[in-house]
Amino acid sequence: MRAVQVKEFGGVDVLEVRELPTPQPGPGEVLIDVDVADVMFLDTRLRAGWGQDFFALSLPYVPGGAIGGVVRAVGTEVDPGWVGKRVVTQTAASGIGGGLPIGGYAEQALARAATLVEIIDGLSTVQAVALAHDGRTALAVFDHAEVRPDSWVLVTAAAGGLGTLLTQLAVAAGAKVVAAARGPEKLALAQRLGATAVVDYSVEGWVERVREITGGGAAVVFDGAGGDIGGSALTATADGGRFLGYGSAAGEFANGDSEAASVRHVTVRTLFDIVGGDIDWQDIARRAQTAVAAGELEVVVGQAFPLEEVRRAHAVIADRSALGRTVLTIGATV
């Protein structure tokens, strides 16, 4: 099979398409003919060598976590009824300390049967894969936000996969959204998705502009940017408001003054606080799929590349030009 392999950490040039042996499913696993693979910001950082003490990558490895495709074969202890079904899932080796020897950037990949979610009718495989991370996380984060009608909500990294979904969820709840992103193309996308106002956080004074628009601060802040941008977004949270930091597009989670926020009675929740609870991830994945299939949410897939152009996929994410989600289209059923 063809797969993308990383033999050493570095820039996009270390991503090479190679012929590798097709993996065989073990007990509790399935083999999937991969049609679509998700490309994440995290993938670009791992490829560059970040996080070795946390993710325990062993070279060489095939990058990628979320995949969508058709089940080709099953291992022992797996219902053979899965064969031929169109599914979305995580690769069997993905996850902290997993080693990622065979990830999702491949024509075939392994997955644990327990993680399979059948793709519902009316949803493309591209849409399902774009939801694999973002759909579940968006709903989990939004469920903790207590967004109220007519309140102001700030979304940073608003043109990213999660930001586009959270903007729509907030608008559907009756809130007024200030979308923060970088550049006119991303701001235009946020407006199309229903944002009441937009601000460019590459322009000095953007926080003051948010506070002016919202009349003193946003009741809820969804921070997908992290870093200094996330720290600034924390100061744009209204007194008594809620700040939910779920992203690290700036390279790390928000650098904020938690003591100052506490004085203003701002409730701060990180992604680890949110996902550490008792969440039925299979159920929440199906909720996300149903919402998109029903037309209640739009999945924004701004970039789709064939396997051979994987370097371009990583490059557009690294240079911050990507809109929404980025995927690799590998098979025919997309």
Short mmCIF file of C-alpha atoms in Angstrom, two decimals:
data_model
loop_
_atom_site.label_atom_id
_atom_site.label_comp_id
_atom_site.label_asym_id
_atom_site.label_seq_id
_atom_site.Cartn_x
_atom_site.Cartn_y
_atom_site.Cartn_z
CA MET A 1 0.00 0.00 0.00
CA ARG A 2 1.01 3.65 -0.40
CA ALA A 3 1.56 5.60 2.79
CA VAL A 4 3.27 8.74 3.99
CA GLN A 5 6.24 7.95 6.20
CA VAL A 6 8.40 10.13 8.43
CA LYS A 7 11.89 8.73 9.02
CA GLU A 8 13.27 11.77 10.81
CA PHE A 9 11.82 14.88 12.38
CA GLY A 10 11.98 18.11 10.44
CA GLY A 11 10.24 20.27 7.87
CA VAL A 12 7.66 19.25 5.29
CA ASP A 13 10.37 17.62 3.17
CA VAL A 14 10.57 14.69 5.63
CA LEU A 15 7.08 13.60 4.50
CA GLU A 16 7.63 10.89 1.89
CA VAL A 17 5.11 8.70 0.06
CA ARG A 18 6.35 5.10 0.15
CA GLU A 19 5.18 1.56 -0.50
CA LEU A 20 4.68 -0.20 2.85
CA PRO A 21 3.25 -3.60 3.81
CA THR A 22 -0.49 -3.64 4.42
CA PRO A 23 -1.11 -4.02 8.17
CA GLN A 24 -3.13 -6.98 9.41
CA PRO A 25 -5.89 -6.61 12.00
CA GLY A 26 -5.26 -8.20 15.37
CA PRO A 27 -7.80 -9.10 18.06
CA GLY A 28 -10.40 -6.36 18.44
CA GLU A 29 -9.15 -4.49 15.34
CA VAL A 30 -10.39 -3.83 11.82
CA LEU A 31 -8.58 -2.98 8.60
CA ILE A 32 -9.98 0.04 6.76
CA ASP A 33 -9.55 1.07 3.14
CA VAL A 34 -8.88 4.74 3.82
CA ASP A 35 -10.70 7.24 1.62
CA VAL A 36 -10.05 10.39 3.66
CA ALA A 37 -7.50 11.25 6.35
CA ASP A 38 -7.62 14.25 8.64
CA VAL A 39 -4.64 16.62 8.73
CA MET A 40 -4.25 18.45 12.04
CA PHE A 41 -2.08 21.26 13.33
CA LEU A 42 -0.83 18.70 15.86
CA ASP A 43 0.43 16.55 12.97
CA THR A 44 2.67 19.38 11.79
CA ARG A 45 4.12 19.86 15.25
CA LEU A 46 4.79 16.17 15.80
CA ARG A 47 6.47 15.93 12.40
CA ALA A 48 8.78 18.76 13.47
CA GLY A 49 9.79 16.86 16.62
CA TRP A 50 7.61 18.53 19.24
CA GLY A 51 6.14 16.61 22.19
CA GLN A 52 8.36 13.54 22.26
CA ASP A 53 8.13 13.24 26.03
CA PHE A 54 4.34 13.19 25.77
CA PHE A 55 3.46 11.30 22.58
CA ALA A 56 6.36 8.83 22.53
CA LEU A 57 6.68 8.70 18.76
CA SER A 58 9.03 6.05 17.43
CA LEU A 59 10.66 6.54 14.03
CA PRO A 60 9.79 5.76 11.35
CA TYR A 61 6.06 6.40 11.60
CA VAL A 62 3.03 7.14 9.43
CA PRO A 63 1.31 10.35 10.59
CA GLY A 64 -2.38 10.89 11.05
CA GLY A 65 -5.17 10.00 13.45
CA ALA A 66 -8.74 10.38 12.16
CA ILE A 67 -9.71 8.46 9.03
CA GLY A 68 -12.82 7.60 7.08
CA GLY A 69 -13.36 4.72 4.70
CA VAL A 70 -14.75 1.23 4.28
CA VAL A 71 -13.99 -1.72 6.55
CA ARG A 72 -12.11 -4.33 4.50
CA ALA A 73 -11.38 -7.02 7.11
CA VAL A 74 -11.81 -7.72 10.81
CA GLY A 75 -9.66 -9.42 13.38
CA THR A 76 -10.74 -11.96 15.94
CA GLU A 77 -13.33 -10.87 18.52
CA VAL A 78 -14.88 -8.43 16.02
CA ASP A 79 -18.35 -8.70 14.49
CA PRO A 80 -17.84 -9.57 10.78
CA GLY A 81 -20.91 -7.44 10.05
CA TRP A 82 -18.59 -4.41 10.03
CA VAL A 83 -17.08 -5.52 6.71
CA GLY A 84 -18.23 -3.23 3.90
CA LYS A 85 -19.52 -0.48 6.20
CA ARG A 86 -18.49 3.14 5.74
CA VAL A 87 -16.98 4.34 9.01
CA VAL A 88 -15.02 7.11 10.66
CA THR A 89 -12.58 6.45 13.50
CA GLN A 90 -9.11 6.94 14.93
CA THR A 91 -6.24 4.77 13.82
CA ALA A 92 -5.39 1.96 16.20
CA ALA A 93 -1.97 3.39 17.06
CA SER A 94 -3.09 6.99 17.59
CA GLY A 95 -3.11 8.61 21.00
CA ILE A 96 -0.72 9.60 23.76
CA GLY A 97 2.11 7.13 24.03
CA GLY A 98 0.72 5.13 21.10
CA GLY A 99 3.84 5.39 18.99
CA LEU A 100 1.85 5.96 15.78
CA PRO A 101 3.72 3.35 13.65
CA ILE A 102 0.84 3.21 11.12
CA GLY A 103 -1.34 6.29 11.19
CA GLY A 104 -3.99 7.59 8.85
CA TYR A 105 -1.96 8.94 5.93
CA ALA A 106 -2.16 5.59 4.16
CA GLU A 107 -4.30 3.58 1.77
CA GLN A 108 -5.05 1.09 4.55
CA ALA A 109 -4.99 1.54 8.31
CA LEU A 110 -5.97 -0.30 11.46
CA ALA A 111 -8.55 0.85 13.98
CA ARG A 112 -10.01 -0.59 17.14
CA ALA A 113 -13.51 -1.87 16.51
CA ALA A 114 -14.72 -0.18 19.70
CA THR A 115 -13.92 3.25 18.22
CA LEU A 116 -15.83 2.82 14.95
CA VAL A 117 -18.68 5.19 14.15
CA GLU A 118 -20.74 4.31 11.09
CA ILE A 119 -21.17 7.28 8.76
CA ILE A 120 -24.85 8.10 8.43
CA ASP A 121 -26.66 8.49 5.12
CA GLY A 122 -26.52 12.00 3.75
CA LEU A 123 -23.02 12.66 5.06
CA SER A 124 -19.92 12.45 2.89
CA THR A 125 -16.78 10.75 4.12
CA VAL A 126 -14.97 14.09 3.89
CA GLN A 127 -17.56 15.69 6.17
CA ALA A 128 -17.41 12.78 8.61
CA VAL A 129 -13.63 12.95 8.88
CA ALA A 130 -13.72 16.74 9.31
CA LEU A 131 -16.07 16.12 12.24
CA ALA A 132 -14.01 13.33 13.79
CA HIS A 133 -12.12 15.69 16.07
CA ASP A 134 -13.88 19.03 15.66
CA GLY A 135 -17.49 17.90 15.79
CA ARG A 136 -17.09 16.01 19.03
CA THR A 137 -14.92 18.66 20.66
CA ALA A 138 -17.18 21.52 19.55
CA LEU A 139 -20.25 19.93 21.08
CA ALA A 140 -18.40 18.97 24.28
CA VAL A 141 -17.06 22.52 24.69
CA PHE A 142 -20.37 24.15 23.79
CA ASP A 143 -22.25 21.97 26.27
CA HIS A 144 -20.11 23.55 29.02
CA ALA A 145 -20.52 27.14 27.85
CA GLU A 146 -24.04 28.05 28.99
CA VAL A 147 -24.53 30.36 26.00
CA ARG A 148 -27.67 32.44 26.38
CA PRO A 149 -29.81 34.21 23.79
CA ASP A 150 -28.79 37.82 23.07
CA SER A 151 -25.49 37.42 24.94
CA TRP A 152 -22.13 38.24 23.37
CA VAL A 153 -19.77 35.41 22.49
CA LEU A 154 -16.14 35.79 21.35
CA VAL A 155 -14.62 33.05 19.18
CA THR A 156 -10.87 33.16 18.50
CA ALA A 157 -9.33 31.17 15.62
CA ALA A 158 -12.83 31.59 14.24
CA ALA A 159 -11.97 30.35 10.75
CA GLY A 160 -10.57 27.04 11.95
CA GLY A 161 -12.44 23.76 12.00
CA LEU A 162 -13.60 24.14 15.60
CA GLY A 163 -14.11 27.90 15.39
CA THR A 164 -16.46 27.62 12.43
CA LEU A 165 -18.61 25.07 14.26
CA LEU A 166 -18.68 27.01 17.53
CA THR A 167 -19.64 30.19 15.72
CA GLN A 168 -22.62 28.41 14.17
CA LEU A 169 -23.64 26.78 17.46
CA ALA A 170 -23.57 30.14 19.25
CA VAL A 171 -25.59 31.82 16.51
CA ALA A 172 -28.13 28.98 16.58
CA ALA A 173 -28.46 29.53 20.35
CA GLY A 174 -29.42 33.15 19.71
CA ALA A 175 -26.13 34.72 20.77
CA LYS A 176 -24.26 37.55 19.03
CA VAL A 177 -20.78 36.45 17.95
CA VAL A 178 -17.59 38.42 17.63
CA ALA A 179 -15.29 36.33 15.46
CA ALA A 180 -11.55 36.93 15.81
CA ALA A 181 -9.13 35.68 13.17
CA ARG A 182 -6.26 36.83 10.99
CA GLY A 183 -6.84 38.33 7.55
CA PRO A 184 -9.83 39.35 5.41
CA GLU A 185 -10.52 35.90 3.94
CA LYS A 186 -10.94 34.30 7.35
CA LEU A 187 -13.04 37.19 8.65
CA ALA A 188 -15.30 36.96 5.58
CA LEU A 189 -15.85 33.26 6.27
CA ALA A 190 -16.85 34.00 9.87
CA GLN A 191 -19.34 36.63 8.70
CA ARG A 192 -20.84 34.19 6.21
CA LEU A 193 -21.37 31.73 9.06
CA GLY A 194 -23.34 34.30 11.04
CA ALA A 195 -20.88 36.34 13.12
CA THR A 196 -22.31 39.71 14.10
CA ALA A 197 -18.91 41.39 14.13
CA VAL A 198 -15.34 40.46 13.23
CA VAL A 199 -11.94 41.62 14.46
CA ASP A 200 -8.47 40.92 13.12
CA TYR A 201 -6.23 39.95 16.01
CA SER A 202 -3.13 40.78 14.03
CA VAL A 203 -4.17 44.44 14.35
CA GLU A 204 -3.13 46.30 17.49
CA GLY A 205 -5.98 47.16 19.83
CA TRP A 206 -8.19 44.24 18.87
CA VAL A 207 -9.10 43.44 22.48
CA GLU A 208 -10.24 47.00 23.08
CA ARG A 209 -12.34 46.71 19.93
CA VAL A 210 -13.98 43.53 21.27
CA ARG A 211 -14.77 45.21 24.57
CA GLU A 212 -16.23 48.17 22.70
CA ILE A 213 -18.42 45.98 20.49
CA THR A 214 -19.68 43.89 23.40
CA GLY A 215 -20.15 46.75 25.82
CA GLY A 216 -17.51 45.65 28.29
CA GLY A 217 -16.64 42.07 27.37
CA ALA A 218 -18.05 38.82 26.05
CA ALA A 219 -20.18 36.66 28.33
CA VAL A 220 -18.56 33.57 26.83
CA VAL A 221 -15.17 33.26 25.16
CA PHE A 222 -14.25 30.23 23.05
CA ASP A 223 -10.47 30.36 22.63
CA GLY A 224 -9.00 28.22 19.90
CA ALA A 225 -5.91 30.37 19.41
CA GLY A 226 -4.09 29.91 22.71
CA GLY A 227 -0.78 31.56 23.50
CA ASP A 228 -0.68 35.33 23.88
CA ILE A 229 -3.81 35.71 21.77
CA GLY A 230 -5.69 33.48 24.18
CA GLY A 231 -4.29 35.41 27.12
CA SER A 232 -5.55 38.64 25.58
CA ALA A 233 -8.93 37.03 24.89
CA LEU A 234 -9.20 36.23 28.59
CA THR A 235 -9.10 39.97 29.33
CA ALA A 236 -11.94 40.43 26.83
CA THR A 237 -14.19 38.19 28.94
CA ALA A 238 -16.89 40.09 30.81
CA ASP A 239 -16.88 40.13 34.60
CA GLY A 240 -18.63 36.96 35.72
CA GLY A 241 -18.25 35.44 32.25
CA ARG A 242 -16.93 32.08 31.08
CA PHE A 243 -13.65 31.44 29.26
CA LEU A 244 -13.20 28.07 27.54
CA GLY A 245 -9.69 27.48 26.22
CA TYR A 246 -9.67 24.48 23.93
CA GLY A 247 -7.02 25.25 21.33
CA SER A 248 -3.37 25.99 20.78
CA ALA A 249 -3.16 27.31 17.22
CA ALA A 250 -0.59 29.84 18.48
CA GLY A 251 1.60 26.95 19.64
CA GLU A 252 0.40 26.55 23.23
CA PHE A 253 -2.71 26.99 25.32
CA ALA A 254 -3.72 30.46 26.52
CA ASN A 255 -1.21 32.45 28.54
CA GLY A 256 -3.60 34.31 30.78
CA ASP A 257 -3.60 35.97 34.18
CA SER A 258 -5.78 33.48 36.06
CA GLU A 259 -5.58 35.47 39.30
CA ALA A 260 -6.90 38.63 37.64
CA ALA A 261 -9.63 36.58 36.02
CA SER A 262 -10.58 35.12 39.39
CA VAL A 263 -10.89 38.59 40.89
CA ARG A 264 -13.37 39.41 38.12
CA HIS A 265 -15.23 36.14 38.82
CA VAL A 266 -14.43 34.75 35.37
CA THR A 267 -14.86 30.98 35.18
CA VAL A 268 -11.94 29.45 33.29
CA ARG A 269 -12.21 25.98 31.78
CA THR A 270 -9.48 24.25 29.77
CA LEU A 271 -9.94 21.44 27.29
CA PHE A 272 -8.58 19.03 29.90
CA ASP A 273 -11.28 20.13 32.35
CA ILE A 274 -13.94 19.54 29.72
CA VAL A 275 -12.87 16.21 28.25
CA GLY A 276 -11.90 14.84 31.65
CA GLY A 277 -15.56 14.40 32.53
CA ASP A 278 -17.89 11.52 31.76
CA ILE A 279 -18.55 12.00 28.04
CA ASP A 280 -20.07 9.42 25.69
CA TRP A 281 -17.83 10.18 22.70
CA GLN A 282 -19.62 7.76 20.41
CA ASP A 283 -22.94 9.44 21.13
CA ILE A 284 -21.55 12.93 20.70
CA ALA A 285 -19.99 11.92 17.37
CA ARG A 286 -23.38 10.74 16.15
CA ARG A 287 -24.95 14.02 17.33
CA ALA A 288 -22.46 15.98 15.26
CA GLN A 289 -23.08 13.84 12.18
CA THR A 290 -26.85 14.18 12.53
CA ALA A 291 -26.65 17.98 12.85
CA VAL A 292 -24.59 18.26 9.66
CA ALA A 293 -26.73 15.81 7.69
CA ALA A 294 -29.83 17.77 8.74
CA GLY A 295 -28.30 21.03 7.51
CA GLU A 296 -28.11 22.51 11.01
CA LEU A 297 -24.31 22.84 10.84
CA GLU A 298 -21.95 23.41 7.94
CA VAL A 299 -18.63 21.60 7.89
CA VAL A 300 -16.01 23.86 6.35
CA VAL A 301 -13.31 21.86 4.55
CA GLY A 302 -11.17 24.53 3.00
CA GLN A 303 -8.42 22.33 1.61
CA ALA A 304 -8.33 18.79 0.23
CA PHE A 305 -5.13 17.29 -1.17
CA PRO A 306 -4.26 13.92 -2.69
CA LEU A 307 -1.81 11.77 -0.78
CA GLU A 308 1.05 12.83 -3.07
CA GLU A 309 0.56 16.47 -2.04
CA VAL A 310 0.81 15.86 1.70
CA ARG A 311 3.62 18.41 1.97
CA ARG A 312 1.28 21.12 0.68
CA ALA A 313 -1.31 20.08 3.26
CA HIS A 314 1.18 20.57 6.08
CA ALA A 315 2.46 23.82 4.57
CA VAL A 316 -0.92 25.57 4.42
CA ILE A 317 -1.55 24.71 8.06
CA ALA A 318 1.90 25.86 9.15
CA ASP A 319 1.64 29.20 7.34
CA ARG A 320 -1.82 29.89 8.83
CA SER A 321 -3.50 30.17 5.43
CA ALA A 322 -5.84 27.18 5.91
CA LEU A 323 -9.58 27.74 6.21
CA GLY A 324 -11.67 25.28 8.20
CA ARG A 325 -10.45 21.71 8.02
CA THR A 326 -7.67 20.20 5.89
CA VAL A 327 -7.90 16.61 4.63
CA LEU A 328 -6.14 14.14 2.38
CA THR A 329 -8.35 12.41 -0.18
CA ILE A 330 -6.89 8.96 -0.71
CA GLY A 331 -9.61 6.58 -1.94
CA ALA A 332 -12.62 6.86 -4.20
CA THR A 333 -15.51 7.02 -1.70
CA VAL A 334 -15.28 10.56 -0.39
#
